[in-house]
PDB file of C-alpha atoms in Angstrom:
ATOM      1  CA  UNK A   1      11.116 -28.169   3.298  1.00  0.00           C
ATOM      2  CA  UNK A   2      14.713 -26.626   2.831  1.00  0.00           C
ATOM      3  CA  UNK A   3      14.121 -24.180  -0.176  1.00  0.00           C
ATOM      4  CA  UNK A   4      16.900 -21.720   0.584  1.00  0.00           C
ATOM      5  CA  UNK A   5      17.542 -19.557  -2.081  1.00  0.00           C
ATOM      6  CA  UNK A   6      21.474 -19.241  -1.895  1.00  0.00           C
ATOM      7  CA  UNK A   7      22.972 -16.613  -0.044  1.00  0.00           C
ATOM      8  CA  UNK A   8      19.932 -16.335   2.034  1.00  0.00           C
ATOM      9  CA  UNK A   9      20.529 -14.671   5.296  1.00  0.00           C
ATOM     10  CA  UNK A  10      16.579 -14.501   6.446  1.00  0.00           C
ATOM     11  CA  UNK A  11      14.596 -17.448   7.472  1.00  0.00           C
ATOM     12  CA  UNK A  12      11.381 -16.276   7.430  1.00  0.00           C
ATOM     13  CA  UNK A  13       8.588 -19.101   8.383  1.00  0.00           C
ATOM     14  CA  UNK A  14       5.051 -19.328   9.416  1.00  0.00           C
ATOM     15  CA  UNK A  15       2.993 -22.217  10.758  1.00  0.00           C
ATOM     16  CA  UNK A  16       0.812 -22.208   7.630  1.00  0.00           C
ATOM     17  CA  UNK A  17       0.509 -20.957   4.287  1.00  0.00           C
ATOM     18  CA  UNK A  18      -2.812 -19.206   5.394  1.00  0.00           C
ATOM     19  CA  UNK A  19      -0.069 -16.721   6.982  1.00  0.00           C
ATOM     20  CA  UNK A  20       1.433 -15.521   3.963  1.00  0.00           C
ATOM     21  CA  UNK A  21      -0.976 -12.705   3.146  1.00  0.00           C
ATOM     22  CA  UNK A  22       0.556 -11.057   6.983  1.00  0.00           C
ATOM     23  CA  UNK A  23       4.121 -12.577   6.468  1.00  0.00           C
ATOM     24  CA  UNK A  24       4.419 -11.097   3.022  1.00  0.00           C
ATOM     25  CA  UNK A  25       4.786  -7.665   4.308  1.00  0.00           C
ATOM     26  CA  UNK A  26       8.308  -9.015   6.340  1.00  0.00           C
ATOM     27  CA  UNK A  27       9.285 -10.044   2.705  1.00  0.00           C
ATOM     28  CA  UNK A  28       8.743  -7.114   0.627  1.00  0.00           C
ATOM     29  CA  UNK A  29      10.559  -4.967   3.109  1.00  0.00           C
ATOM     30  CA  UNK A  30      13.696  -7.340   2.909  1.00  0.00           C
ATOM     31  CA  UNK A  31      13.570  -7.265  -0.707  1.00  0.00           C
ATOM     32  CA  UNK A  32      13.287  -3.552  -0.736  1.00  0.00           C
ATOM     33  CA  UNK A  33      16.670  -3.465   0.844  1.00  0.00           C
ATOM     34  CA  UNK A  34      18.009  -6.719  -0.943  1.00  0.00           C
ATOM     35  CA  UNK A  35      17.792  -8.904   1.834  1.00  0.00           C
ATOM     36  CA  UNK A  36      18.669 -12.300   0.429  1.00  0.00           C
ATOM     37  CA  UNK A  37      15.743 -14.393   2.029  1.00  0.00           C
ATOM     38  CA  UNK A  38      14.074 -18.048   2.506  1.00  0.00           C
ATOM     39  CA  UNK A  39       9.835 -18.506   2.813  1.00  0.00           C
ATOM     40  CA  UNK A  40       8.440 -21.864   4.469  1.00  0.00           C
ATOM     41  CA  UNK A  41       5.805 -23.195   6.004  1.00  0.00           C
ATOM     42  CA  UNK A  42       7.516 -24.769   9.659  1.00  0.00           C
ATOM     43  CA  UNK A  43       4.624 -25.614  12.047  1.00  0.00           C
ATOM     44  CA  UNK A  44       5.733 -26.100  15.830  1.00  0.00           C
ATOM     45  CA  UNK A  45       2.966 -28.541  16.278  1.00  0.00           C
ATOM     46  CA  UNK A  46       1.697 -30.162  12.835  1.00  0.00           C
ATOM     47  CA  UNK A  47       5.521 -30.657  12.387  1.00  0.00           C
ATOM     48  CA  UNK A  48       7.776 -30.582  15.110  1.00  0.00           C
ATOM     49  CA  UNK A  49      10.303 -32.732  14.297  1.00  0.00           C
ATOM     50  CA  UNK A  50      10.622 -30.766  11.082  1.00  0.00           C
ATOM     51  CA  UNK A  51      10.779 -27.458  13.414  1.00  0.00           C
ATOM     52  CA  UNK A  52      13.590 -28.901  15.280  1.00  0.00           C
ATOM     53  CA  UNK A  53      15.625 -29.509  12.756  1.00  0.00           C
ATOM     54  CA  UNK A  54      14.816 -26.418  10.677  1.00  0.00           C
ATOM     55  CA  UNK A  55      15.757 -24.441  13.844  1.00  0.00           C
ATOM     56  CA  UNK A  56      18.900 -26.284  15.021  1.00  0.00           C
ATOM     57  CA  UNK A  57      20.759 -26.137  10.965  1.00  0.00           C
ATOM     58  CA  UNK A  58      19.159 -22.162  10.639  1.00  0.00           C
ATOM     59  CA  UNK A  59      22.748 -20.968  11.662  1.00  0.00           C
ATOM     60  CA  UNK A  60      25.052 -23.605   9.915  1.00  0.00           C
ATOM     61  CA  UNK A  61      23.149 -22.693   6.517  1.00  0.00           C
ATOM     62  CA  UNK A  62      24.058 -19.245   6.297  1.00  0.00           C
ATOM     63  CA  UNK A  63      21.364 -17.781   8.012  1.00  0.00           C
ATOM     64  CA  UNK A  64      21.682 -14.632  10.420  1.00  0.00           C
ATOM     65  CA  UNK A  65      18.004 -13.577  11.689  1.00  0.00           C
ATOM     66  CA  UNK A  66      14.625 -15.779  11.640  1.00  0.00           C
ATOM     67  CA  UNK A  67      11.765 -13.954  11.563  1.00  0.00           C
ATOM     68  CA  UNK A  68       8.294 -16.477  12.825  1.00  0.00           C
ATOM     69  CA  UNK A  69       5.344 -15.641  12.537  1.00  0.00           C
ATOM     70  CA  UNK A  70       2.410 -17.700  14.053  1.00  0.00           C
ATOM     71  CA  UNK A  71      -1.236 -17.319  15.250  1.00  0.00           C
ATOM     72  CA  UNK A  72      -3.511 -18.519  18.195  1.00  0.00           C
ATOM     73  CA  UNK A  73      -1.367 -20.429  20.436  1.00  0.00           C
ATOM     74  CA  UNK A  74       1.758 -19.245  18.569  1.00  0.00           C
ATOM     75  CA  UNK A  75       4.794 -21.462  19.800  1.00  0.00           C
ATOM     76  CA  UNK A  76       6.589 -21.259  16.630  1.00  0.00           C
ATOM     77  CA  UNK A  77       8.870 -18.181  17.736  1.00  0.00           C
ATOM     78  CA  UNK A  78       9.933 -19.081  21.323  1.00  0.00           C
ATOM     79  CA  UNK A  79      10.523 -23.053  20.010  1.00  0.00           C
ATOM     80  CA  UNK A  80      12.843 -21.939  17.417  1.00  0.00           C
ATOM     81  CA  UNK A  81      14.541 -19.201  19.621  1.00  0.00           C
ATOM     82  CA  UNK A  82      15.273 -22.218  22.004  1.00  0.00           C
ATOM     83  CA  UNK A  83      16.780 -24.125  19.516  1.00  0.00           C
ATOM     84  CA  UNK A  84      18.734 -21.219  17.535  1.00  0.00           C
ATOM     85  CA  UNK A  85      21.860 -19.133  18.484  1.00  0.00           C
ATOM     86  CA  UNK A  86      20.326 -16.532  15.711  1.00  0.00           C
ATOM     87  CA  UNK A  87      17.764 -13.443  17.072  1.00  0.00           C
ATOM     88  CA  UNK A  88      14.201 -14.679  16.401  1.00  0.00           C
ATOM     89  CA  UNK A  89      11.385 -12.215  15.594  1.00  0.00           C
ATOM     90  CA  UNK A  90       7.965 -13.293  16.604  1.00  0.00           C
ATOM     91  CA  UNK A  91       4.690 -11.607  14.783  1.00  0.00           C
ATOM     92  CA  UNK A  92       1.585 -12.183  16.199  1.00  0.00           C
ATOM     93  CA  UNK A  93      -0.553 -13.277  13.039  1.00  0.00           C
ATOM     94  CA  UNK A  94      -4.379 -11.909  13.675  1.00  0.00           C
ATOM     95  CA  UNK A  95      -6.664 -14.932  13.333  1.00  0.00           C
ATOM     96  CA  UNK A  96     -10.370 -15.002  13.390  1.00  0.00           C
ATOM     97  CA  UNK A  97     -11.056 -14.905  17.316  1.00  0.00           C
ATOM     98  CA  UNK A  98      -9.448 -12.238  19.539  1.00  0.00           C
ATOM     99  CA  UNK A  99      -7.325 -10.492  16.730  1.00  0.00           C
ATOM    100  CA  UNK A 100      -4.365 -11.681  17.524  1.00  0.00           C
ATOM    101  CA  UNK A 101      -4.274 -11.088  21.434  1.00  0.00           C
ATOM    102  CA  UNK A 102      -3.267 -14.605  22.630  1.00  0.00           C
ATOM    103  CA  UNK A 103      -0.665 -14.942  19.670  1.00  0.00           C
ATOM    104  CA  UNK A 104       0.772 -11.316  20.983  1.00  0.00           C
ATOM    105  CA  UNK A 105       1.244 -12.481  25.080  1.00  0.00           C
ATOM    106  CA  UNK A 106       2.102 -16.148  23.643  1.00  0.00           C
ATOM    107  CA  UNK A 107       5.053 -14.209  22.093  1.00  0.00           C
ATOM    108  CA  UNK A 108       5.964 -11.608  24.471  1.00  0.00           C
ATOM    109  CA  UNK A 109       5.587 -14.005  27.517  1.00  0.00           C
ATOM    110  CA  UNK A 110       8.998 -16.236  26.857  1.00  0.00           C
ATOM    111  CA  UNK A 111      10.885 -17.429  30.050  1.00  0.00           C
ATOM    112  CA  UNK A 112      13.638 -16.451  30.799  1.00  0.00           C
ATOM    113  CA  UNK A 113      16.886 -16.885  28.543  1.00  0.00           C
ATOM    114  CA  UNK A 114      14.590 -17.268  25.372  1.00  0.00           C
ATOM    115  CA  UNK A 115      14.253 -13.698  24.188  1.00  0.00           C
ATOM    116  CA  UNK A 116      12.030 -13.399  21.401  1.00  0.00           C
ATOM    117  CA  UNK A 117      11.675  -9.727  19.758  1.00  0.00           C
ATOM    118  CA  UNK A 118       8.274  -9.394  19.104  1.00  0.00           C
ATOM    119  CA  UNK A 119       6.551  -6.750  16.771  1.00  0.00           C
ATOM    120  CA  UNK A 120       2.620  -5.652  17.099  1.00  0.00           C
ATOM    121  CA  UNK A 121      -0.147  -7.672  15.856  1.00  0.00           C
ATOM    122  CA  UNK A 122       0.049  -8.412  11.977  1.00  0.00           C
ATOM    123  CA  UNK A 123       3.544  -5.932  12.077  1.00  0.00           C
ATOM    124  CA  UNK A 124       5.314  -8.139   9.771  1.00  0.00           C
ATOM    125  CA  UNK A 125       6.864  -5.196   7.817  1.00  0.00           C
ATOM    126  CA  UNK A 126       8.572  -4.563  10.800  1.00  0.00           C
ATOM    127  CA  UNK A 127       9.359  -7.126  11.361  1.00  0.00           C
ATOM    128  CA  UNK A 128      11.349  -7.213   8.242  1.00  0.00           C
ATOM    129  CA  UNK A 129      12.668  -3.280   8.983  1.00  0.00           C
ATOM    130  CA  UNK A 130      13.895  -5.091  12.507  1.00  0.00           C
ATOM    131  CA  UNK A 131      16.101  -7.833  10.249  1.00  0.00           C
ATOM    132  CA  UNK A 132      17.530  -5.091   8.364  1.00  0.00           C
ATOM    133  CA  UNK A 133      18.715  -3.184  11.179  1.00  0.00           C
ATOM    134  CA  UNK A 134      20.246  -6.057  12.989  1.00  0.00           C
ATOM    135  CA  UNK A 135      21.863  -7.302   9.749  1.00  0.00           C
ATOM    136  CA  UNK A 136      23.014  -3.707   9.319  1.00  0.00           C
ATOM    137  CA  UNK A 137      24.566  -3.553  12.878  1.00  0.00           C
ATOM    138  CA  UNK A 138      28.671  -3.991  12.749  1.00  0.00           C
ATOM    139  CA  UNK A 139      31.307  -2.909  10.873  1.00  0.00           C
ATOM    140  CA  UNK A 140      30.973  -5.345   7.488  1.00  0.00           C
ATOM    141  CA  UNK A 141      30.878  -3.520   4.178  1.00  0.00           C
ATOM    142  CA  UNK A 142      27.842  -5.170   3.600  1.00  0.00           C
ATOM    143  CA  UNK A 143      26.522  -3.880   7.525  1.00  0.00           C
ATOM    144  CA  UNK A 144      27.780  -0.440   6.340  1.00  0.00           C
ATOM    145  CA  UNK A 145      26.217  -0.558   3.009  1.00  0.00           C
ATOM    146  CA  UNK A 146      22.833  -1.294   4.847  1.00  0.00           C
ATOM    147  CA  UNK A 147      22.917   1.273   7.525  1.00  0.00           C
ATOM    148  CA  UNK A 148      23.422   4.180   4.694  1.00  0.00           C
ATOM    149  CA  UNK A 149      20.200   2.453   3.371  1.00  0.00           C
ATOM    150  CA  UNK A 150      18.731   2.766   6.447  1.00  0.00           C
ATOM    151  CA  UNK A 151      19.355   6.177   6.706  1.00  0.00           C
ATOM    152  CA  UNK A 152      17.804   7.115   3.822  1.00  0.00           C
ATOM    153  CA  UNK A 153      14.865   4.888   4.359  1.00  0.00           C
ATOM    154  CA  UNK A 154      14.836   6.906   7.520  1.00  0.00           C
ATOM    155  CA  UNK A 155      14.599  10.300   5.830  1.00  0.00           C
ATOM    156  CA  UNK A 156      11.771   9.229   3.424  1.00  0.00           C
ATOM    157  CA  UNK A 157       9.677   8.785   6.328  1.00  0.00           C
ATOM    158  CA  UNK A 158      10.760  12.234   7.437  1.00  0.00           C
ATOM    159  CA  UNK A 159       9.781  13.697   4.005  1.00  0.00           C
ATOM    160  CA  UNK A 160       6.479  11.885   3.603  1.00  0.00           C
ATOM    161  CA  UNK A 161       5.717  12.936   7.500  1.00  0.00           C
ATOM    162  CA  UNK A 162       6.500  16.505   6.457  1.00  0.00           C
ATOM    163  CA  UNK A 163       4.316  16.368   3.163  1.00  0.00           C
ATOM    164  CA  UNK A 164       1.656  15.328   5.501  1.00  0.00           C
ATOM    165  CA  UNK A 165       1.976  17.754   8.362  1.00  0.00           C
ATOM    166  CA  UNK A 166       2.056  20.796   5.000  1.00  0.00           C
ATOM    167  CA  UNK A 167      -0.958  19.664   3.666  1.00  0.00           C
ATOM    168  CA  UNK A 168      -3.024  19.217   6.883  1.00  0.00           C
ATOM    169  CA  UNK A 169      -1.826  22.995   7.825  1.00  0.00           C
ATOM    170  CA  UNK A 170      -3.070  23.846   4.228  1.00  0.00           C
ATOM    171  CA  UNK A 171      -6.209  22.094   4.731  1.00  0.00           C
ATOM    172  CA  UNK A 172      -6.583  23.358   8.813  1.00  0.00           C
ATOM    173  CA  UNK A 173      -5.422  26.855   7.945  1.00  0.00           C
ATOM    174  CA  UNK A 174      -7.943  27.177   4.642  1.00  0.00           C
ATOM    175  CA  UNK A 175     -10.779  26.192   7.010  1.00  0.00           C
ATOM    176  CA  UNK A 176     -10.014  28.308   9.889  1.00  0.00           C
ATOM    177  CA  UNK A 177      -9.460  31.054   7.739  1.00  0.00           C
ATOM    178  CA  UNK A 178     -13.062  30.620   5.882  1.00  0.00           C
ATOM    179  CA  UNK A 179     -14.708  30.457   9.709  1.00  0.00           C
ATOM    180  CA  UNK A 180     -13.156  34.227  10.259  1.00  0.00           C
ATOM    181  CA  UNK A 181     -11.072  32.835  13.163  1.00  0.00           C
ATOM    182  CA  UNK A 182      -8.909  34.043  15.606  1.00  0.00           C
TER     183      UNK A 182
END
């Protein structure tokens, strides 16, 4: 089960394999920033025992954020936030029969003094964005180094967002101007 790349800092599991086309997103995302990162399947209730242990050595093997993601009744996340010192993001993987609602409030309902973040249904690139920023949070050359990534990750979205809103004046302005408006 253990196939940590070394120097990985992300755990990021799912109960099956049948997850990875969601989960991938989480992955790119921490490879676009050059997240060092682990992928494996960890199922709360095909495996358990497995879970438990995966959840109570995530710390002592380096790692710094899990990211679970999990479908229907979606346990994965708030088991291995019970077991972990390390901030656990839950996503809701859409399945077949109500698109992901129950794995969403299976997530966001933990009791108290298990926080789980949670991202929306299928949001596993956020999911990965959310592991970046906590990783990037402190004063570590390697934190600061990933906040001035952030930053201009943050100002691409700016720039595409202002592409957009110049070509949909282009497009708004060409077409009131051809119906002789105002």
């Amino acid at each position: 089960m253990n196939n940590s790349p070394a120097g990985a800092v992300v755990g990021l599991v799912m109960g099956s394999d049948s997850d990875w086309p969601v989960m991938e997103a989480a992955a790119l995302a921490l490879e676009e920033f050059g997240i060092p990162y682990e992928a494996d399947v960890v199922s709360a209730h095909r495996m358990p025992e497995d879970m438990v242990e995966y959840g109570r050595a995530a710390a002592g093997r380096g790692l710094k954020v899990i990211i679970a993601g999990a479908g229907g009744a979606a346990h994965l996340p708030g088991m291995l936030a019970s077991l972990t010192p390390l901030p656990v993001i839950g996503v809701p993987v859409p399945l077949k029969h109500l698109d992901g609602m129950d794995s969403l409030l299976s997530i966001v309902q933990m009791p108290a003094g298990i926080p789980v973040a949670t991202v929306s249904v299928g949001g596993a690139r956020n999911a990965g964005l959310l592991a970046v920023r906590i990783l990037a949070s402190g004063d570590s050359p390697r934190a600061k180094e990933l906040s001035g990534k952030l930053t201009e990750f943050a100002e691409g979205l700016r720039q595409t967002a202002l592409g957009k809103g110049a070509r949909l004046r282009e497009r708004a302005g060409t077409r009131a101007g051809s119906e002789g408006g105002a």
